[in-house]
CSV table of C-alpha atoms and ligand atoms in Angstrom, one decimal:
chain,number,residue,atom,x,y,z
A,1140,MET,CA,174.7,185.6,196.3
A,1141,SER,CA,176.1,187.2,194.0
A,1142,ASP,CA,172.9,189.5,193.6
A,1143,LEU,CA,173.4,190.8,196.4
A,1144,ILE,CA,176.0,193.8,195.3
A,1145,LEU,CA,174.9,195.0,193.0
A,1146,ASP,CA,176.5,198.2,190.2
A,1147,ALA,CA,173.0,200.1,189.2
A,1148,ALA,CA,169.5,199.0,191.2
A,1149,GLU,CA,166.7,201.2,190.9
A,1150,GLY,CA,164.2,202.9,193.9
A,1151,VAL,CA,164.2,203.7,196.7
A,1152,ILE,CA,168.6,203.7,197.9
A,1153,VAL,CA,169.4,204.5,201.3
A,1154,PRO,CA,172.7,205.9,202.1
A,1155,VAL,CA,174.9,204.6,204.6
A,1156,TYR,CA,177.7,206.3,206.6
A,1157,LEU,CA,180.3,203.8,208.1
A,1158,LEU,CA,182.3,205.5,210.6
A,1159,ARG,CA,184.3,204.8,213.6
A,1160,GLU,CA,183.9,206.2,217.6
A,1161,ALA,CA,186.0,209.0,217.1
A,1162,ASP,CA,184.3,209.5,214.0
A,1163,LEU,CA,181.1,210.0,215.8
A,1164,ASP,CA,180.7,213.7,216.3
A,1165,ALA,CA,181.4,214.8,213.0
A,1166,ALA,CA,178.7,211.9,211.6
A,1167,LEU,CA,175.9,213.4,214.5
A,1168,ALA,CA,176.9,216.9,213.6
A,1169,GLU,CA,175.4,216.0,209.6
A,1170,LEU,CA,172.1,214.7,212.0
A,1171,GLY,CA,169.0,217.3,212.6
A,1172,ASP,CA,167.9,217.8,216.0
A,1173,GLN,CA,165.8,214.3,216.2
A,1174,GLY,CA,168.6,212.2,214.6
A,1175,ARG,CA,171.3,213.6,217.2
A,1176,GLY,CA,167.9,213.2,219.9
A,1177,LEU,CA,167.0,209.7,218.6
A,1178,ALA,CA,171.2,208.6,219.3
A,1179,ALA,CA,171.8,210.2,222.5
A,1180,VAL,CA,168.7,207.8,223.6
A,1181,GLN,CA,169.5,204.9,222.0
A,1182,ASP,CA,173.3,205.7,222.7
A,1183,PHE,CA,174.7,205.8,219.2
A,1184,LYS,CA,178.5,206.2,219.8
A,1185,GLY,CA,179.7,204.0,216.7
A,1186,LYS,CA,180.8,201.2,218.7
A,1187,ALA,CA,181.2,197.8,216.3
A,1188,GLY,CA,177.9,196.1,214.7
A,1189,GLN,CA,176.0,200.1,216.3
A,1190,ILE,CA,173.3,200.6,213.7
A,1191,LEU,CA,171.1,203.7,213.8
A,1192,LEU,CA,168.3,203.9,211.6
A,1193,VAL,CA,167.6,207.4,211.1
A,1194,PRO,CA,163.7,208.6,210.2
A,1195,ASP,CA,163.7,211.4,207.6
A,1196,GLY,CA,160.3,212.6,209.1
A,1197,ARG,CA,157.8,210.8,206.4
A,1198,GLY,CA,157.9,207.2,207.5
A,1199,THR,CA,161.0,206.0,205.4
A,1200,THR,CA,164.8,205.6,206.4
A,1201,GLU,CA,166.6,209.0,205.4
A,1202,ARG,CA,169.8,207.6,206.4
A,1203,VAL,CA,171.7,204.8,208.0
A,1204,LEU,CA,174.8,205.1,210.6
A,1205,PHE,CA,176.7,202.2,211.7
A,1206,GLY,CA,179.1,201.9,214.1
A,1207,LEU,CA,182.4,199.6,213.2
A,1208,GLY,CA,184.2,199.9,216.2
A,1209,GLN,CA,188.0,200.5,215.6
A,1210,GLY,CA,187.6,197.7,213.1
A,1211,ARG,CA,188.5,197.2,209.3
A,1212,ALA,CA,185.9,196.0,206.5
A,1213,SER,CA,185.2,193.0,208.5
A,1214,ALA,CA,183.8,195.3,210.4
A,1215,VAL,CA,181.1,195.3,208.2
A,1216,ARG,CA,180.2,191.7,207.8
A,1217,ALA,CA,177.9,192.9,210.6
A,1218,LEU,CA,175.7,195.7,208.7
A,1219,ALA,CA,174.3,193.4,205.9
A,1220,ALA,CA,173.5,191.2,209.6
A,1221,LYS,CA,171.6,194.1,210.5
A,1222,LEU,CA,169.9,196.1,208.0
A,1223,PRO,CA,166.1,195.2,207.3
A,1224,ARG,CA,165.0,194.1,203.6
A,1225,GLY,CA,165.7,196.7,201.0
A,1226,THR,CA,168.3,198.7,199.3
A,1227,TYR,CA,171.1,200.9,200.2
A,1228,GLU,CA,174.9,202.6,199.5
A,1229,ILE,CA,177.5,203.2,201.8
A,1230,VAL,CA,178.2,206.8,200.7
A,1231,ARG,CA,180.6,207.3,203.3
A,1232,CYS,CA,183.3,204.6,204.4
A,1233,PRO,CA,187.0,205.4,206.5
A,1234,ASP,CA,189.5,206.4,204.2
A,1235,ASP,CA,191.8,203.1,204.5
A,1236,ILE,CA,188.8,200.6,203.4
A,1237,SER,CA,187.8,200.6,200.1
A,1238,PRO,CA,185.2,200.0,198.6
A,1239,ASP,CA,185.5,196.1,197.3
A,1240,ASP,CA,186.8,194.8,200.8
A,1241,ALA,CA,183.9,197.2,202.8
A,1242,ALA,CA,181.5,195.2,199.3
A,1243,LEU,CA,183.6,191.4,200.1
A,1244,ALA,CA,182.7,192.2,203.8
A,1245,PHE,CA,178.9,192.9,202.5
A,1246,ALA,CA,179.0,189.9,200.7
A,1247,LEU,CA,180.2,187.2,203.3
A,1248,GLY,CA,177.7,189.0,206.2
A,1249,SER,CA,174.8,187.8,204.1
A,1250,TYR,CA,175.7,184.6,203.6
A,1251,ARG,CA,172.9,181.6,205.0
A,1252,PHE,CA,172.9,178.7,204.0
A,1253,ASP,CA,168.8,177.8,202.2
A,1254,ARG,CA,168.6,175.0,200.6
A,1255,TYR,CA,166.9,173.2,202.7
A,1256,LYS,CA,164.5,175.9,204.1
A,1257,LYS,CA,160.7,177.3,202.4
A,1258,LYS,CA,162.0,180.4,203.2
A,1259,PRO,CA,161.7,184.7,200.9
A,1260,ASP,CA,164.6,185.6,200.1
A,1261,ASP,CA,164.7,188.9,202.6
A,1262,ARG,CA,168.6,190.3,202.4
A,1263,PRO,CA,169.5,193.5,201.9
A,1264,ARG,CA,171.4,194.8,198.8
A,1265,LEU,CA,173.8,196.8,198.6
A,1266,LEU,CA,174.4,199.2,195.1
A,1267,ALA,CA,178.3,199.6,195.4
A,1268,ARG,CA,179.5,201.7,192.3
A,1269,THR,CA,182.6,203.2,193.1
A,1270,ALA,CA,183.2,199.3,193.8
A,1271,ASN,CA,184.8,196.7,191.6
A,1272,VAL,CA,181.5,194.6,191.4
A,1273,ALA,CA,182.8,191.5,188.8
A,1274,ALA,CA,186.0,190.8,191.4
A,1275,VAL,CA,184.2,191.5,194.6
A,1276,ARG,CA,180.9,188.8,193.5
A,1277,VAL,CA,183.9,186.4,192.1
A,1278,MET,CA,185.4,186.4,195.7
A,1279,ALA,CA,182.5,186.1,197.2
A,1280,HIS,CA,180.0,183.2,194.8
A,1281,ALA,CA,183.9,181.4,195.9
A,1282,CYS,CA,183.6,181.9,198.9
A,1283,ALA,CA,179.6,180.9,199.5
A,1284,LEU,CA,180.5,177.9,197.0
A,1285,ALA,CA,182.7,176.6,199.8
A,1286,ARG,CA,180.1,177.0,202.7
A,1287,ASP,CA,177.0,175.8,200.7
A,1288,MET,CA,179.6,172.6,199.9
A,1289,ILE,CA,180.5,172.5,203.7
A,1290,ASN,CA,177.0,172.9,204.9
A,1291,THR,CA,175.2,170.6,202.8
A,1292,PRO,CA,174.8,167.0,204.4
A,1293,PRO,CA,176.3,164.5,203.7
A,1294,ASN,CA,173.8,162.2,202.7
A,1295,ASP,CA,173.4,165.1,199.4
A,1296,MET,CA,177.4,165.9,199.3
A,1297,GLY,CA,178.8,162.8,198.3
A,1298,PRO,CA,181.1,162.0,196.1
A,1299,LEU,CA,180.2,162.7,192.6
A,1300,GLN,CA,178.7,165.5,194.1
A,1301,ILE,CA,181.5,166.6,194.5
A,1302,GLU,CA,182.6,166.0,191.3
A,1303,THR,CA,179.6,167.2,189.5
A,1304,ILE,CA,180.3,170.5,191.4
A,1305,ALA,CA,184.6,170.1,190.4
A,1306,ARG,CA,183.5,169.2,186.9
A,1307,GLU,CA,180.7,172.4,186.3
A,1308,ILE,CA,183.1,174.8,188.0
A,1309,ALA,CA,186.4,173.2,185.3
A,1310,GLU,CA,183.7,173.8,182.7
A,1311,GLN,CA,182.9,177.8,183.3
A,1312,HIS,CA,186.3,177.9,182.8
A,1313,GLY,CA,188.0,175.7,179.8
A,1314,ALA,CA,189.2,173.6,183.0
A,1315,GLY,CA,190.1,170.2,181.5
A,1316,ILE,CA,189.8,167.5,184.9
A,1317,THR,CA,189.5,164.1,184.5
A,1318,VAL,CA,188.3,161.3,187.0
A,1319,ILE,CA,189.6,158.6,188.1
A,1320,THR,CA,186.8,156.1,190.4
A,1321,GLY,CA,187.2,153.0,192.2
A,1322,GLU,CA,188.6,150.2,191.1
A,1323,GLY,CA,190.5,152.7,188.4
A,1324,LEU,CA,192.2,153.8,191.3
A,1325,LEU,CA,194.8,151.0,191.7
A,1326,GLU,CA,195.2,150.1,188.2
A,1327,ALA,CA,196.2,154.2,188.5
A,1328,ASN,CA,198.2,153.6,191.2
A,1329,TYR,CA,196.8,155.5,194.0
A,1330,PRO,CA,196.2,152.5,196.9
A,1331,ALA,CA,195.5,155.0,200.6
A,1332,VAL,CA,193.0,156.8,198.0
A,1333,HIS,CA,191.0,153.7,197.1
A,1334,ALA,CA,191.6,151.9,201.0
A,1335,VAL,CA,190.2,154.5,202.5
A,1336,GLY,CA,187.4,154.6,200.3
A,1337,ARG,CA,186.4,151.4,199.5
A,1338,ALA,CA,183.9,150.5,202.2
A,1339,ALA,CA,181.8,153.6,200.8
A,1340,ALA,CA,178.4,152.0,198.9
A,1341,PRO,CA,177.6,151.9,195.9
A,1342,GLY,CA,177.0,155.8,193.9
A,1343,ARG,CA,179.9,156.7,197.0
A,1344,GLU,CA,182.4,155.4,196.0
A,1345,PRO,CA,186.1,157.0,196.4
A,1346,ARG,CA,187.6,159.7,193.7
A,1347,MET,CA,191.2,160.7,192.6
A,1348,ILE,CA,189.2,163.9,191.2
A,1349,GLU,CA,192.0,166.2,188.8
A,1350,LEU,CA,191.6,169.8,187.3
A,1351,THR,CA,194.2,171.2,185.4
A,1352,TRP,CA,193.8,174.8,183.6
A,1353,GLY,CA,196.2,177.7,182.4
A,1354,ARG,CA,198.6,178.6,179.9
A,1355,GLU,CA,201.6,175.8,179.4
A,1356,SER,CA,204.4,178.5,180.2
A,1357,ASP,CA,203.3,179.5,183.1
A,1358,PRO,CA,204.3,178.8,186.9
A,1359,LEU,CA,202.5,175.6,188.5
A,1360,VAL,CA,200.6,176.0,191.2
A,1361,ALA,CA,199.0,172.7,193.2
A,1362,ILE,CA,196.5,173.0,195.1
A,1363,ILE,CA,195.5,170.0,196.9
A,1364,GLY,CA,192.1,169.3,198.7
A,1365,LYS,CA,190.9,166.1,200.7
A,1366,GLY,CA,187.8,165.4,200.2
A,1367,VAL,CA,186.3,162.7,203.4
A,1368,VAL,CA,182.6,163.8,202.3
A,1369,PHE,CA,181.9,161.9,206.2
A,1370,ASP,CA,185.0,160.4,208.6
A,1371,THR,CA,182.8,157.4,210.5
A,1372,GLY,CA,186.6,157.3,211.7
A,1373,GLY,CA,186.2,153.8,210.0
A,1374,LEU,CA,186.7,150.9,212.6
A,1375,ASP,CA,188.2,153.0,214.8
A,1376,ILE,CA,184.6,154.5,215.4
A,1377,LYS,CA,184.3,157.9,216.5
A,1378,PRO,CA,182.0,158.7,219.5
A,1379,SER,CA,178.4,160.5,218.5
A,1380,ALA,CA,179.9,163.7,219.6
A,1381,GLY,CA,182.8,164.0,217.5
A,1382,MET,CA,181.7,162.3,215.2
A,1383,ARG,CA,178.6,165.0,214.6
A,1384,LEU,CA,180.4,167.3,212.6
A,1385,MET,CA,182.2,165.5,210.1
A,1386,LYS,CA,180.0,166.0,207.3
A,1387,LYS,CA,182.5,169.1,207.1
A,1388,ASP,CA,185.6,167.0,206.4
A,1389,MET,CA,185.6,167.2,203.2
A,1390,GLY,CA,186.4,170.7,203.2
A,1391,GLY,CA,189.6,171.0,202.0
A,1392,ALA,CA,188.0,169.5,198.7
A,1393,ALA,CA,186.0,172.7,198.5
A,1394,HIS,CA,188.2,175.7,199.8
A,1395,ALA,CA,190.5,174.1,196.8
A,1396,LEU,CA,188.1,174.3,194.6
A,1397,ALA,CA,186.8,178.0,195.6
A,1398,LEU,CA,190.6,179.3,196.1
A,1399,ALA,CA,190.8,177.5,192.2
A,1400,ARG,CA,187.6,179.4,191.0
A,1401,MET,CA,189.2,182.6,192.3
A,1402,VAL,CA,191.9,182.2,190.4
A,1403,MET,CA,190.2,180.8,187.4
A,1404,ALA,CA,188.2,183.8,187.2
A,1405,ALA,CA,191.1,186.6,187.7
A,1406,GLY,CA,193.1,184.5,185.2
A,1407,LEU,CA,196.3,185.0,187.2
A,1408,PRO,CA,199.3,184.3,185.5
A,1409,VAL,CA,199.9,180.6,186.3
A,1410,ARG,CA,199.3,177.4,185.9
A,1411,LEU,CA,197.1,175.1,188.0
A,1412,LEU,CA,196.5,171.9,188.6
A,1413,VAL,CA,194.4,171.1,191.4
A,1414,LEU,CA,193.6,167.8,193.1
A,1415,ALA,CA,190.8,166.7,195.1
A,1416,PRO,CA,191.3,163.5,196.7
A,1417,THR,CA,187.3,161.7,197.8
A,1418,VAL,CA,186.6,160.1,199.7
A,1419,GLU,CA,184.0,158.4,202.3
A,1420,ASN,CA,185.5,156.8,205.8
A,1421,ALA,CA,183.2,154.7,205.9
A,1422,ILE,CA,182.6,151.0,207.8
A,1423,SER,CA,182.4,147.9,205.9
A,1424,GLY,CA,183.6,144.8,205.5
A,1425,ASP,CA,186.2,146.1,203.1
A,1426,ALA,CA,187.1,148.4,205.3
A,1427,MET,CA,190.4,149.0,206.3
A,1428,ARG,CA,191.5,148.0,209.5
A,1429,PRO,CA,193.1,149.0,212.2
A,1430,GLY,CA,197.1,147.2,211.8
A,1431,ASP,CA,196.6,147.1,207.7
A,1432,VAL,CA,199.2,147.8,205.9
A,1433,ILE,CA,198.7,149.7,202.9
A,1434,ASP,CA,200.7,150.8,199.4
A,1435,SER,CA,201.0,154.4,199.2
A,1436,ARG,CA,201.8,156.0,195.4
A,1437,LYS,CA,205.4,157.2,196.6
A,1438,GLY,CA,205.9,153.6,197.4
A,1439,LEU,CA,206.7,153.9,201.0
A,1440,THR,CA,203.6,151.2,203.3
A,1441,ILE,CA,202.2,152.9,205.3
A,1442,GLU,CA,201.1,150.8,208.5
A,1443,VAL,CA,197.5,152.0,209.2
A,1444,GLY,CA,198.0,152.2,213.0
A,1445,ASN,CA,194.7,154.4,213.0
A,1446,THR,CA,191.3,154.1,210.3
A,1447,ASP,CA,190.2,157.7,211.6
A,1448,ALA,CA,193.5,159.6,210.3
A,1449,GLU,CA,192.4,158.8,206.7
A,1450,GLY,CA,193.2,162.3,205.8
A,1451,ARG,CA,196.9,162.2,206.0
A,1452,LEU,CA,196.4,158.3,203.6
A,1453,ILE,CA,194.0,160.4,201.2
A,1454,LEU,CA,196.8,163.8,200.8
A,1455,ALA,CA,200.2,161.5,201.1
A,1456,ASP,CA,199.0,159.8,196.8
A,1457,ALA,CA,197.4,163.5,195.7
A,1458,LEU,CA,201.4,164.2,196.9
A,1459,THR,CA,202.8,162.0,195.3
A,1460,ARG,CA,200.6,163.0,192.2
A,1461,ALA,CA,201.0,166.5,192.2
A,1462,ALA,CA,204.7,166.5,192.6
A,1463,GLU,CA,205.6,164.5,189.2
A,1464,PHE,CA,204.4,168.1,187.3
A,1465,SER,CA,207.5,170.1,189.6
A,1466,PRO,CA,205.2,173.0,190.9
A,1467,ASP,CA,206.5,176.3,191.5
A,1468,LEU,CA,204.1,176.3,194.9
A,1469,THR,CA,202.4,173.6,196.4
A,1470,ILE,CA,199.4,174.4,198.9
A,1471,ASP,CA,196.8,171.8,200.6
A,1472,MET,CA,194.5,172.6,203.1
A,1473,ALA,CA,192.8,169.8,204.8
A,1474,THR,CA,190.8,168.8,208.3
A,1475,LEU,CA,193.3,167.1,209.1
A,1476,THR,CA,193.2,167.4,212.4
A,1477,GLY,CA,191.2,168.4,216.4
A,1478,ALA,CA,194.7,168.9,217.4
A,1479,ALA,CA,195.7,172.2,215.5
A,1480,ARG,CA,191.7,173.0,217.3
A,1481,VAL,CA,193.3,172.4,220.7
A,1482,ALA,CA,196.5,174.5,219.2
A,1483,LEU,CA,194.5,177.7,218.2
A,1484,GLY,CA,191.8,177.6,218.5
A,1485,PRO,CA,188.4,177.1,215.4
A,1486,GLN,CA,189.1,181.1,213.9
A,1487,LEU,CA,192.8,180.3,213.7
A,1488,PRO,CA,194.1,177.9,210.9
A,1489,PRO,CA,196.8,177.1,211.8
A,1490,PHE,CA,199.7,176.9,208.3
A,1491,MET,CA,202.7,174.4,207.9
A,1492,THR,CA,206.0,175.4,206.0
A,1493,ASP,CA,209.8,175.0,205.7
A,1494,ASP,CA,210.0,177.4,203.6
A,1495,GLU,CA,210.7,180.9,205.2
A,1496,GLY,CA,209.7,183.8,202.5
A,1497,LEU,CA,205.7,181.8,201.8
A,1498,ALA,CA,205.5,182.1,205.4
A,1499,ALA,CA,206.8,185.6,205.7
A,1500,ALA,CA,204.2,186.7,202.6
A,1501,LEU,CA,201.5,184.1,203.9
A,1502,SER,CA,201.2,186.2,207.3
A,1503,ALA,CA,201.7,190.0,205.6
A,1504,ALA,CA,198.6,188.5,202.9
A,1505,ALA,CA,196.3,186.8,206.1
A,1506,GLU,CA,196.9,190.6,207.6
A,1507,ALA,CA,196.0,192.6,204.6
A,1508,VAL,CA,193.0,190.6,204.1
A,1509,GLU,CA,192.0,190.2,207.4
A,1510,ASP,CA,191.6,186.5,207.4
A,1511,PRO,CA,194.0,185.0,209.9
A,1512,LEU,CA,196.4,182.5,209.8
A,1513,TRP,CA,199.0,181.5,212.4
A,1514,ARG,CA,201.7,179.5,212.0
A,1515,LEU,CA,203.6,176.2,213.2
A,1516,PRO,CA,206.7,174.5,212.9
A,1517,LEU,CA,207.1,171.1,211.4
A,1518,TRP,CA,209.9,170.2,213.9
A,1519,LYS,CA,211.7,167.3,213.0
A,1520,GLY,CA,212.1,166.1,216.8
A,1521,TYR,CA,208.9,164.5,216.3
A,1522,VAL,CA,209.4,163.0,213.0
A,1523,GLU,CA,210.6,160.2,214.6
A,1524,ALA,CA,206.8,159.3,216.0
A,1525,LEU,CA,205.7,158.2,213.1
A,1526,ASP,CA,208.3,155.4,213.2
A,1527,SER,CA,206.6,151.6,212.7
A,1528,ASP,CA,207.6,148.2,213.4
A,1529,VAL,CA,206.8,147.3,210.3
A,1530,ALA,CA,206.4,149.4,207.5
A,1531,ASP,CA,208.0,152.9,206.1
A,1532,LEU,CA,205.8,154.7,208.4
A,1533,LYS,CA,202.6,155.1,210.3
A,1534,ASN,CA,199.8,157.0,209.9
A,1535,ASP,CA,199.0,157.3,214.1
A,1536,PRO,CA,202.4,158.6,215.6
A,1537,ASP,CA,203.7,157.9,219.1
A,1538,GLY,CA,201.6,160.1,221.4
A,1539,TRP,CA,204.7,161.2,223.4
A,1540,ALA,CA,204.6,164.1,220.5
A,1541,GLN,CA,202.0,165.1,221.4
A,1542,ALA,CA,201.8,168.5,218.6
A,1543,GLY,CA,199.4,166.7,216.8
A,1544,ALA,CA,198.7,168.5,214.2
A,1545,VAL,CA,202.3,168.6,213.4
A,1546,THR,CA,203.2,165.0,213.5
A,1547,ALA,CA,200.4,165.8,210.9
A,1548,GLY,CA,202.4,167.8,208.9
A,1549,LEU,CA,205.7,166.2,208.8
A,1550,PHE,CA,204.1,162.7,207.8
A,1551,LEU,CA,202.5,164.9,204.5
A,1552,GLN,CA,206.1,166.5,204.7
A,1553,ARG,CA,207.1,162.3,203.2
A,1554,PHE,CA,205.5,163.0,200.7
A,1555,ALA,CA,205.3,166.3,199.5
A,1556,PRO,CA,206.5,167.4,196.5
A,1557,GLU,CA,210.3,170.2,196.8
A,1558,GLY,CA,210.5,173.7,196.4
A,1559,ALA,CA,208.0,175.6,198.1
A,1560,TRP,CA,204.7,174.0,199.9
A,1561,VAL,CA,202.5,174.4,202.8
A,1562,HIS,CA,199.9,172.9,204.0
A,1563,LEU,CA,196.7,174.5,206.6
A,1564,ASP,CA,195.5,172.6,208.8
A,1565,ILE,CA,191.6,174.3,208.5
A,1566,PHE,CA,188.8,174.0,211.3
A,1567,ALA,CA,185.5,175.1,207.9
A,1568,TRP,CA,183.3,175.3,211.1
A,1569,ASN,CA,181.9,178.7,213.0
A,1570,PRO,CA,181.1,177.2,215.8
A,1571,ARG,CA,179.1,180.6,217.6
A,1572,ALA,CA,177.2,182.2,215.5
A,1573,LYS,CA,177.8,186.3,215.4
A,1574,PRO,CA,176.1,188.7,213.5
A,1575,GLY,CA,178.2,188.6,209.7
A,1576,VAL,CA,179.5,185.6,210.7
A,1577,PRO,CA,176.5,182.6,211.2
A,1578,SER,CA,177.3,179.2,212.3
A,1579,GLY,CA,177.9,176.3,210.2
A,1580,GLY,CA,180.6,176.4,207.6
A,1581,GLU,CA,182.9,179.2,207.1
A,1582,VAL,CA,186.0,179.7,204.3
A,1583,MET,CA,189.0,180.6,205.7
A,1584,ALA,CA,192.4,181.1,204.0
A,1585,ILE,CA,191.7,180.9,201.1
A,1586,ARG,CA,191.3,185.3,200.5
A,1587,ALA,CA,194.9,184.9,201.8
A,1588,LEU,CA,196.1,182.9,199.8
A,1589,PHE,CA,195.1,184.3,196.5
A,1590,ARG,CA,196.2,187.5,197.9
A,1591,LEU,CA,199.8,185.7,198.3
A,1592,LEU,CA,199.0,184.0,194.5
A,1593,GLN,CA,198.7,187.9,193.5
A,1594,ASP,CA,201.7,188.8,195.1
A,1595,ARG,CA,203.7,186.2,194.0
A,1596,TYR,CA,202.8,185.8,190.3
A,1597,ALA,CA,200.5,188.4,188.5
S,2528,BES,N1,188.9,164.8,210.3
S,2528,BES,C1,189.7,164.4,211.5
S,2528,BES,C2,189.8,165.7,212.1
S,2528,BES,C3,189.2,166.8,212.6
S,2528,BES,C4,188.5,166.1,213.8
S,2528,BES,C5,188.4,167.9,212.1
S,2528,BES,C6,187.9,166.8,214.6
S,2528,BES,C7,188.0,168.6,213.9
S,2528,BES,C8,187.0,168.2,213.9
S,2528,BES,C9,190.8,163.6,210.9
S,2528,BES,O1,189.8,162.4,210.1
S,2528,BES,C10,191.0,163.0,212.5
S,2528,BES,O2,190.0,162.1,212.6
S,2528,BES,N2,192.2,162.9,212.7
S,2528,BES,C11,192.4,162.5,213.9
S,2528,BES,C12,193.9,162.0,213.7
S,2528,BES,C13,193.8,161.1,215.0
S,2528,BES,C14,192.8,159.9,214.9
S,2528,BES,C15,196.0,160.5,214.6
S,2528,BES,C16,193.0,163.4,214.8
S,2528,BES,O3,192.8,164.3,215.0
S,2528,BES,O4,192.5,163.0,216.4
S,2529,MN,MN1,189.2,161.2,210.7
S,2530,ZN,ZN1,189.2,162.9,208.6
């Protein structure tokens, strides 16, 4: 991935002119009669995703015109998907699109998941002399890592593989890492993580992955990600259609590691605590049962009304752990509810926080980097839907409350640290392919969160 964006190149470099529809006449005026004729014949108008390869009369490409429509940098994603193999350089670009943003969009649009395909890498490359190539590569790399982790099938992306990736990241950036596994979780007081993950096969035991980085004197940011490597639903088993995509249920952990990597590579002046409770929600004679009452690290008892509401259980212990560090800011990311998709669809992740300043800052960051997010309320009227007859609370909210994404957020809030906390219910999947946006594992919210962290701390 990283070597698709170059800071130097030899050989043929084809110039690319990015233009909006309003810039069409100026771009056409620079072409010869042949080029203008070609544009007319192909009805090239500079609409988003339109491409015109202008030949030079010797059988090679003299320049490429690429339409952005009315779009911003993210419209450059499709360029990567439409160019033939070769090396290109963006020589003309609207002023409001920075070289870095254009190069990052190109890199994100170049992503493909080819681990299991014998196919040569024939993707086009982008020479980006005026961009900060190192910084662009960091962002692109982190996003590709998260997408690769999500796309990798659950037989090859179990708890151990996630641990291994976390260890590699820790080593690369001089972070500390501890991993508590299997029965050790009971001793270390992570009873909910153990309860959810204990039914998994040998070698796929549950674990709490904890990474720490940075200077003691810097403000602490806790980043938590749901790492369910596969969600069968447990004894409340999911129907086939609902289970089909559940390899992506570790998307929160992948996002947390990717965001942490951005922060560490950029050397932001923060201290990081990264927690990835990682389990398989499996079925065996030892699986937790509907009706079980389990303990949590916080000491609150939880009635397991539904074994398929497992994410909030493992996050409860992780949030309690984070609270022990009194973070300045806590972020959790999770593929937590189907209800979030009913509310906002697959492309618009909801975030929830009671911190008005944080909400405004995150919305602004999301807008700035074209990484869309939408706020949902932690509406206190629904708290009572979590009341249990036998325990302190239950994991399956009463039906009357209906707003499943909100009640899941309210459940987490019972465990969240004091102070600034934001919960993101991500889909981590793109169901519909378009140029530059392949279907499959998708990374969302972390570019916005990284911008938020830059604004807040750098
Ligand atoms: N991982 C799922 C949520 C999910 C499902 C995310 C589909 C994206 C797509 C989660 O563990 C789950 O099963 N949640 C249940 C909760 C319910 C039982 C209270 C849900 O959303 O139906
Ligand atoms: Mn589930
Ligand atoms: Zn789940």
